[in-house]
CSV table of C-alpha atoms in Angstrom, one decimal:
chain,number,residue,atom,x,y,z
A,1,UNK,CA,15.9,65.1,35.3
A,2,UNK,CA,14.8,65.2,39.3
A,3,UNK,CA,13.8,68.5,40.9
A,4,UNK,CA,17.2,68.8,42.9
A,5,UNK,CA,15.3,71.9,44.7
A,6,UNK,CA,12.5,70.0,46.0
A,7,UNK,CA,13.5,71.5,49.6
A,8,UNK,CA,14.0,75.0,48.2
A,9,UNK,CA,10.0,76.1,48.2
A,10,UNK,CA,10.6,77.9,45.0
A,11,UNK,CA,10.8,81.2,47.3
A,12,UNK,CA,7.3,82.0,46.0
A,13,UNK,CA,6.1,82.4,49.6
A,14,UNK,CA,9.1,84.1,51.0
A,15,UNK,CA,8.8,86.6,48.0
A,16,UNK,CA,5.9,88.1,49.6
A,17,UNK,CA,7.6,88.1,53.0
A,18,UNK,CA,4.7,85.9,54.3
A,19,UNK,CA,3.9,82.1,54.9
A,20,UNK,CA,4.1,79.7,52.4
A,21,UNK,CA,1.9,79.9,49.2
A,22,UNK,CA,0.9,83.4,50.5
A,23,UNK,CA,1.1,84.6,46.9
A,24,UNK,CA,-1.7,82.4,46.0
A,25,UNK,CA,-4.0,83.8,48.8
A,26,UNK,CA,-3.0,87.5,48.2
A,27,UNK,CA,-3.3,87.7,44.5
A,28,UNK,CA,-6.8,86.4,43.2
A,29,UNK,CA,-5.5,86.6,39.4
A,30,UNK,CA,-1.9,85.5,39.6
A,31,UNK,CA,-2.9,82.2,37.1
A,32,UNK,CA,-3.8,85.1,34.3
A,33,UNK,CA,-1.7,85.3,31.4
A,34,UNK,CA,-1.1,88.9,31.5
A,35,UNK,CA,0.6,88.2,34.9
A,36,UNK,CA,3.4,86.1,33.7
A,37,UNK,CA,6.0,88.7,34.0
A,38,UNK,CA,5.2,89.3,37.5
A,39,UNK,CA,5.0,85.1,38.3
A,40,UNK,CA,8.4,85.0,36.6
A,41,UNK,CA,10.2,87.9,39.1
A,42,UNK,CA,8.2,86.3,41.8
A,43,UNK,CA,10.8,82.5,40.8
A,44,UNK,CA,13.7,84.8,40.5
A,45,UNK,CA,13.8,84.7,44.5
A,46,UNK,CA,14.1,80.5,44.3
A,47,UNK,CA,15.9,80.2,41.4
A,48,UNK,CA,19.0,82.0,42.4
A,49,UNK,CA,19.5,78.6,44.6
A,50,UNK,CA,19.2,76.5,41.6
A,51,UNK,CA,22.4,75.2,41.1
A,52,UNK,CA,23.3,74.8,44.8
A,53,UNK,CA,20.1,72.6,45.3
A,54,UNK,CA,21.2,70.5,42.3
A,55,UNK,CA,24.5,69.6,43.4
A,56,UNK,CA,23.4,68.5,46.7
A,57,UNK,CA,20.9,66.5,45.4
A,58,UNK,CA,20.8,63.2,43.5
A,59,UNK,CA,18.3,62.4,40.2
A,60,UNK,CA,16.9,58.5,40.1
A,61,UNK,CA,17.0,57.5,36.6
A,62,UNK,CA,14.2,55.1,35.1
A,63,UNK,CA,13.9,53.7,31.5
A,64,UNK,CA,10.3,54.8,31.7
A,65,UNK,CA,7.9,56.9,33.9
A,66,UNK,CA,6.1,53.8,35.5
A,67,UNK,CA,9.1,51.9,35.5
A,68,UNK,CA,11.5,51.4,38.8
A,69,UNK,CA,14.7,53.7,39.6
A,70,UNK,CA,17.2,51.6,38.0
A,71,UNK,CA,20.5,53.9,38.6
A,72,UNK,CA,21.1,57.4,39.9
A,73,UNK,CA,22.7,60.5,38.7
A,74,UNK,CA,24.6,62.6,41.2
A,75,UNK,CA,25.5,66.5,39.5
A,76,UNK,CA,28.9,67.9,40.7
A,77,UNK,CA,29.2,71.3,38.8
A,78,UNK,CA,26.6,73.5,37.6
A,79,UNK,CA,26.2,77.0,36.3
A,80,UNK,CA,23.3,79.0,35.6
A,81,UNK,CA,22.0,82.3,34.2
A,82,UNK,CA,18.9,84.1,33.3
A,83,UNK,CA,18.3,84.7,29.4
A,84,UNK,CA,17.1,87.9,28.2
A,85,UNK,CA,13.5,86.2,27.6
A,86,UNK,CA,13.3,85.4,31.4
A,87,UNK,CA,14.3,81.6,30.6
A,88,UNK,CA,16.6,79.8,32.5
A,89,UNK,CA,19.9,78.4,31.4
A,90,UNK,CA,21.1,75.5,33.2
A,91,UNK,CA,24.6,73.9,32.3
A,92,UNK,CA,25.8,70.7,34.5
A,93,UNK,CA,27.6,67.7,34.6
A,94,UNK,CA,28.1,64.7,37.2
A,95,UNK,CA,28.6,61.1,37.5
A,96,UNK,CA,26.1,58.3,38.2
A,97,UNK,CA,25.5,54.5,37.8
A,98,UNK,CA,22.8,52.3,36.1
A,99,UNK,CA,22.0,48.9,36.0
A,100,UNK,CA,21.3,46.4,32.7
A,101,UNK,CA,20.8,42.6,32.9
A,102,UNK,CA,23.4,42.4,29.9
A,103,UNK,CA,26.6,44.2,31.3
A,104,UNK,CA,25.0,44.6,34.9
A,105,UNK,CA,26.4,47.8,36.8
A,106,UNK,CA,27.7,50.4,34.6
A,107,UNK,CA,29.0,53.9,35.8
A,108,UNK,CA,29.4,57.0,33.6
A,109,UNK,CA,29.9,60.9,33.6
A,110,UNK,CA,27.5,62.6,31.8
A,111,UNK,CA,26.5,66.5,31.7
A,112,UNK,CA,24.3,68.8,29.2
A,113,UNK,CA,22.9,72.2,28.6
A,114,UNK,CA,19.2,72.9,29.5
A,115,UNK,CA,17.0,75.9,28.5
A,116,UNK,CA,13.9,76.0,30.5
A,117,UNK,CA,10.7,78.0,30.0
A,118,UNK,CA,9.5,78.3,33.7
A,119,UNK,CA,6.4,79.7,35.1
A,120,UNK,CA,4.1,78.7,38.1
A,121,UNK,CA,0.1,78.4,38.5
A,122,UNK,CA,-2.0,78.3,41.8
A,123,UNK,CA,-4.4,75.5,42.4
A,124,UNK,CA,-7.7,75.9,44.1
A,125,UNK,CA,-6.1,74.6,47.4
A,126,UNK,CA,-3.6,77.4,47.2
A,127,UNK,CA,-0.9,74.7,46.0
A,128,UNK,CA,1.8,76.1,43.7
A,129,UNK,CA,2.8,74.3,40.7
A,130,UNK,CA,6.0,75.4,39.4
A,131,UNK,CA,6.5,74.0,35.7
A,132,UNK,CA,9.9,73.6,33.9
A,133,UNK,CA,9.4,73.0,30.1
A,134,UNK,CA,12.4,72.3,28.6
A,135,UNK,CA,12.5,74.4,25.7
A,136,UNK,CA,15.9,73.3,24.1
A,137,UNK,CA,18.4,70.7,25.5
A,138,UNK,CA,21.8,69.8,24.1
A,139,UNK,CA,22.4,66.0,23.1
A,140,UNK,CA,23.7,64.8,26.7
A,141,UNK,CA,27.8,63.7,26.8
A,142,UNK,CA,27.8,60.2,28.2
A,143,UNK,CA,31.1,58.7,28.7
A,144,UNK,CA,31.5,55.0,30.6
A,145,UNK,CA,33.8,54.6,33.6
A,146,UNK,CA,33.3,51.1,34.6
A,147,UNK,CA,31.4,48.0,33.2
A,148,UNK,CA,31.1,45.4,35.7
A,149,UNK,CA,30.3,42.2,33.7
A,150,UNK,CA,33.2,40.2,33.9
A,151,UNK,CA,35.1,40.2,30.9
A,152,UNK,CA,33.6,43.0,29.3
A,153,UNK,CA,37.0,44.5,28.0
A,154,UNK,CA,36.8,41.3,25.8
A,155,UNK,CA,33.6,42.0,24.2
A,156,UNK,CA,33.6,46.2,24.7
A,157,UNK,CA,32.8,46.3,20.9
A,158,UNK,CA,29.2,45.0,21.6
A,159,UNK,CA,28.7,46.1,25.3
A,160,UNK,CA,29.9,49.9,25.0
A,161,UNK,CA,27.8,50.9,22.6
A,162,UNK,CA,24.5,49.5,24.4
A,163,UNK,CA,25.5,50.8,27.5
A,164,UNK,CA,26.2,54.4,25.9
A,165,UNK,CA,23.0,54.2,24.0
A,166,UNK,CA,21.4,53.1,27.1
A,167,UNK,CA,22.5,55.8,29.3
A,168,UNK,CA,21.8,58.7,26.6
A,169,UNK,CA,18.1,57.5,25.8
A,170,UNK,CA,17.8,57.4,29.8
A,171,UNK,CA,19.0,61.1,30.3
A,172,UNK,CA,18.0,62.5,27.2
A,173,UNK,CA,14.4,61.3,27.7
A,174,UNK,CA,13.9,62.8,30.9
A,175,UNK,CA,15.8,66.1,30.3
A,176,UNK,CA,13.2,66.5,27.5
A,177,UNK,CA,10.2,66.0,29.7
A,178,UNK,CA,10.7,68.9,31.9
A,179,UNK,CA,9.0,68.7,35.4
A,180,UNK,CA,6.7,70.0,37.7
A,181,UNK,CA,7.3,70.8,41.4
A,182,UNK,CA,4.4,70.9,43.6
A,183,UNK,CA,4.7,73.3,46.9
A,184,UNK,CA,1.7,72.8,49.3
A,185,UNK,CA,0.3,75.3,51.5
A,186,UNK,CA,1.5,73.2,54.3
A,187,UNK,CA,5.3,73.5,53.0
A,188,UNK,CA,5.0,70.0,51.8
A,189,UNK,CA,6.7,69.5,48.2
A,190,UNK,CA,6.1,66.8,45.3
A,191,UNK,CA,7.9,66.6,42.0
A,192,UNK,CA,6.6,64.8,38.7
A,193,UNK,CA,8.6,64.5,35.3
A,194,UNK,CA,6.5,66.3,32.9
A,195,UNK,CA,3.8,68.7,33.1
A,196,UNK,CA,0.7,67.8,35.5
A,197,UNK,CA,-2.4,69.6,35.4
A,198,UNK,CA,-3.5,71.7,38.4
A,199,UNK,CA,-4.9,69.6,41.0
A,200,UNK,CA,-3.5,66.6,39.8
A,201,UNK,CA,-0.6,64.5,42.1
A,202,UNK,CA,1.8,61.9,41.2
A,203,UNK,CA,1.6,58.7,41.9
A,204,UNK,CA,3.5,57.3,44.9
A,205,UNK,CA,3.7,53.5,46.3
A,206,UNK,CA,2.7,55.0,49.7
A,207,UNK,CA,0.5,57.9,50.5
A,208,UNK,CA,1.6,58.1,54.2
A,209,UNK,CA,1.2,61.3,56.1
A,210,UNK,CA,2.5,62.8,59.4
A,211,UNK,CA,2.1,66.5,61.0
A,212,UNK,CA,5.0,68.4,60.3
A,213,UNK,CA,6.5,65.7,58.0
A,214,UNK,CA,8.3,66.9,54.7
A,215,UNK,CA,8.5,64.2,51.9
A,216,UNK,CA,12.0,63.8,50.5
A,217,UNK,CA,11.3,60.8,47.8
A,218,UNK,CA,8.5,58.3,47.5
A,219,UNK,CA,9.5,55.6,44.7
A,220,UNK,CA,10.0,52.2,43.7
A,221,UNK,CA,13.5,51.1,43.5
A,222,UNK,CA,14.9,47.5,42.0
A,223,UNK,CA,18.3,46.3,43.2
A,224,UNK,CA,20.0,43.2,41.8
A,225,UNK,CA,21.9,40.5,43.5
A,226,UNK,CA,25.2,42.1,44.6
A,227,UNK,CA,24.3,45.8,43.8
A,228,UNK,CA,23.2,48.8,46.0
A,229,UNK,CA,21.1,51.9,46.0
A,230,UNK,CA,22.6,55.2,47.4
A,231,UNK,CA,19.2,57.5,48.0
A,232,UNK,CA,20.3,61.0,49.0
A,233,UNK,CA,22.2,63.1,50.1
A,234,UNK,CA,19.2,63.6,52.3
A,235,UNK,CA,19.7,67.3,54.4
A,236,UNK,CA,18.5,67.1,57.9
A,237,UNK,CA,18.7,71.2,59.2
A,238,UNK,CA,17.1,71.0,62.4
A,239,UNK,CA,17.8,69.1,65.6
A,240,UNK,CA,15.3,66.9,67.3
A,241,UNK,CA,14.4,65.3,63.8
A,242,UNK,CA,13.8,61.9,62.6
A,243,UNK,CA,14.1,60.2,59.2
A,244,UNK,CA,10.4,58.3,58.7
A,245,UNK,CA,11.1,55.3,56.5
A,246,UNK,CA,8.5,53.2,55.2
A,247,UNK,CA,9.3,50.3,52.9
A,248,UNK,CA,8.0,47.2,51.6
A,249,UNK,CA,10.2,44.3,49.7
A,250,UNK,CA,9.4,42.0,46.8
A,251,UNK,CA,11.7,39.4,45.1
A,252,UNK,CA,14.0,38.9,47.7
A,253,UNK,CA,13.8,37.2,51.4
A,254,UNK,CA,15.7,39.9,53.4
A,255,UNK,CA,18.1,43.0,52.2
A,256,UNK,CA,19.5,45.3,54.5
A,257,UNK,CA,19.0,49.1,54.8
A,258,UNK,CA,21.6,51.4,56.2
A,259,UNK,CA,22.0,55.0,57.3
A,260,UNK,CA,25.3,56.6,56.4
A,261,UNK,CA,26.4,60.3,57.3
A,262,UNK,CA,27.3,62.0,54.1
A,263,UNK,CA,31.3,61.6,54.2
A,264,UNK,CA,31.2,57.9,54.8
A,265,UNK,CA,28.3,57.5,52.2
A,266,UNK,CA,30.4,59.9,49.5
A,267,UNK,CA,33.2,57.5,50.3
A,268,UNK,CA,31.1,54.5,49.9
A,269,UNK,CA,29.4,56.0,46.7
A,270,UNK,CA,33.0,56.7,45.0
A,271,UNK,CA,34.2,53.4,45.7
A,272,UNK,CA,30.7,52.0,44.1
A,273,UNK,CA,31.0,54.3,40.9
A,274,UNK,CA,34.9,53.7,40.4
A,275,UNK,CA,34.6,50.0,40.7
A,276,UNK,CA,33.5,47.0,39.0
A,277,UNK,CA,32.3,44.3,41.5
A,278,UNK,CA,30.8,46.1,44.7
A,279,UNK,CA,33.4,45.5,47.8
A,280,UNK,CA,32.7,46.2,51.5
A,281,UNK,CA,31.9,49.8,53.0
A,282,UNK,CA,34.5,51.7,54.2
A,283,UNK,CA,33.4,52.0,57.6
A,284,UNK,CA,30.7,51.0,59.8
A,285,UNK,CA,26.9,52.5,59.1
A,286,UNK,CA,25.4,54.8,61.5
A,287,UNK,CA,22.2,52.6,61.8
A,288,UNK,CA,21.0,49.5,59.8
A,289,UNK,CA,18.1,47.3,60.0
A,290,UNK,CA,16.7,44.5,58.0
A,291,UNK,CA,13.7,44.4,55.5
A,292,UNK,CA,11.5,41.3,55.3
A,293,UNK,CA,9.8,40.4,52.2
A,294,UNK,CA,6.1,41.0,52.3
A,295,UNK,CA,6.1,42.8,55.4
A,296,UNK,CA,5.7,46.8,55.5
A,297,UNK,CA,8.7,48.1,57.3
A,298,UNK,CA,8.2,51.5,59.1
A,299,UNK,CA,10.8,52.8,61.2
A,300,UNK,CA,11.6,56.6,62.7
A,301,UNK,CA,15.4,57.1,62.8
A,302,UNK,CA,16.4,59.9,65.1
A,303,UNK,CA,19.3,62.3,63.5
A,304,UNK,CA,21.0,64.8,64.1
A,305,UNK,CA,21.4,67.9,61.7
A,306,UNK,CA,23.7,67.0,58.8
A,307,UNK,CA,23.3,65.0,55.6
A,308,UNK,CA,22.8,61.5,55.1
A,309,UNK,CA,22.6,58.3,52.5
A,310,UNK,CA,20.0,55.7,52.6
A,311,UNK,CA,21.3,52.7,51.3
A,312,UNK,CA,19.4,49.7,49.9
A,313,UNK,CA,22.2,46.6,50.1
A,314,UNK,CA,21.6,43.3,48.6
A,315,UNK,CA,25.2,42.4,48.8
A,316,UNK,CA,27.0,39.8,51.4
A,317,UNK,CA,29.6,42.1,52.0
A,318,UNK,CA,27.6,44.7,54.1
A,319,UNK,CA,25.0,44.4,56.8
A,320,UNK,CA,23.5,41.6,58.7
A,321,UNK,CA,21.7,40.0,55.5
A,322,UNK,CA,24.3,37.7,53.5
A,323,UNK,CA,22.5,37.1,50.1
A,324,UNK,CA,24.2,34.8,47.6
A,325,UNK,CA,26.5,36.9,45.4
A,326,UNK,CA,25.7,37.0,41.7
A,327,UNK,CA,27.1,34.6,39.4
A,328,UNK,CA,30.7,35.4,37.9
A,329,UNK,CA,29.5,35.0,34.1
A,330,UNK,CA,26.6,36.6,34.0
A,331,UNK,CA,23.0,35.7,35.1
A,332,UNK,CA,21.5,38.9,36.6
A,333,UNK,CA,18.5,36.9,37.6
A,334,UNK,CA,15.5,38.5,39.1
A,335,UNK,CA,16.1,41.9,41.1
A,336,UNK,CA,14.5,42.9,44.4
A,337,UNK,CA,12.1,45.6,44.2
A,338,UNK,CA,11.8,47.8,47.1
A,339,UNK,CA,8.8,50.5,47.1
A,340,UNK,CA,9.8,53.3,49.8
A,341,UNK,CA,9.1,56.4,51.2
A,342,UNK,CA,11.5,58.8,53.1
A,343,UNK,CA,10.0,62.0,55.4
A,344,UNK,CA,11.8,64.4,57.5
A,345,UNK,CA,9.6,65.2,60.7
A,346,UNK,CA,9.9,65.6,64.2
A,347,UNK,CA,11.5,62.9,66.7
A,348,UNK,CA,9.0,60.7,68.5
């Protein structure tokens, strides 16, 4: 699953009471196997916030590592404990949505228990690579809430097992892979499913950089006709900041991109998860604009401190664009594919 604590910084520099990644500069032999206990003690400063971070961020869901995002999971409850051997045991549950051409949007609840063998290493540029290797994971619970396809109740005998298998496979595959969190010496963070070698970086659709900008997410998502994707929530802690959006749309002529403050975004997300066909938003977005196909989109959106969702909308029921709704008897068609990167930085 996604590293929900990507804003945490893992506490490694703070543990030494110094600047980010100071531990790499101060301890030349920190990577030595004999210093594993010391590394785990340092990590404990940040791990105390694991559940808090987990329940305030979502996890993008994919069918494969190089596939686009096809759904998201939003953790609601989490407990954690450090085991006698130093491993981190995490129990969590939440809800989410995903899309299959057979069922269209499906929403679900899910939960699991994971035991992580955690460690970190310092790269030559003083970047910290924090590794969370899944030592064991329970079979995820998975229960369907809604199946969007009209008439699904008439054919639930074959759609429900398909959607259950899809969801369980998607969740369990990502759980089993573990993850790597990279904290740069400049305070930037990055994330990858699985274990990355020191010095490697995960691929992203864009390679956009800016002074004092924190990358929140850089992925590729697919949004089918009459669907939405809720990216977030994204926390902005300081005043005088902007969300920097870089996006490119393919597979559709135009789509809406919107910014919803968390209370409105939570209400819109719950309606999306708990209903079949998509409906209107419960209120006007704080900001909205239009993505055009084939044109790289870049905007800086000033925001006050708070939490927000960036919503990509491919529906006729919100925004300025009114794409045709999907056919009621199926016909998922070709999805819109959006490469996106979201950063937080000083307002221009």
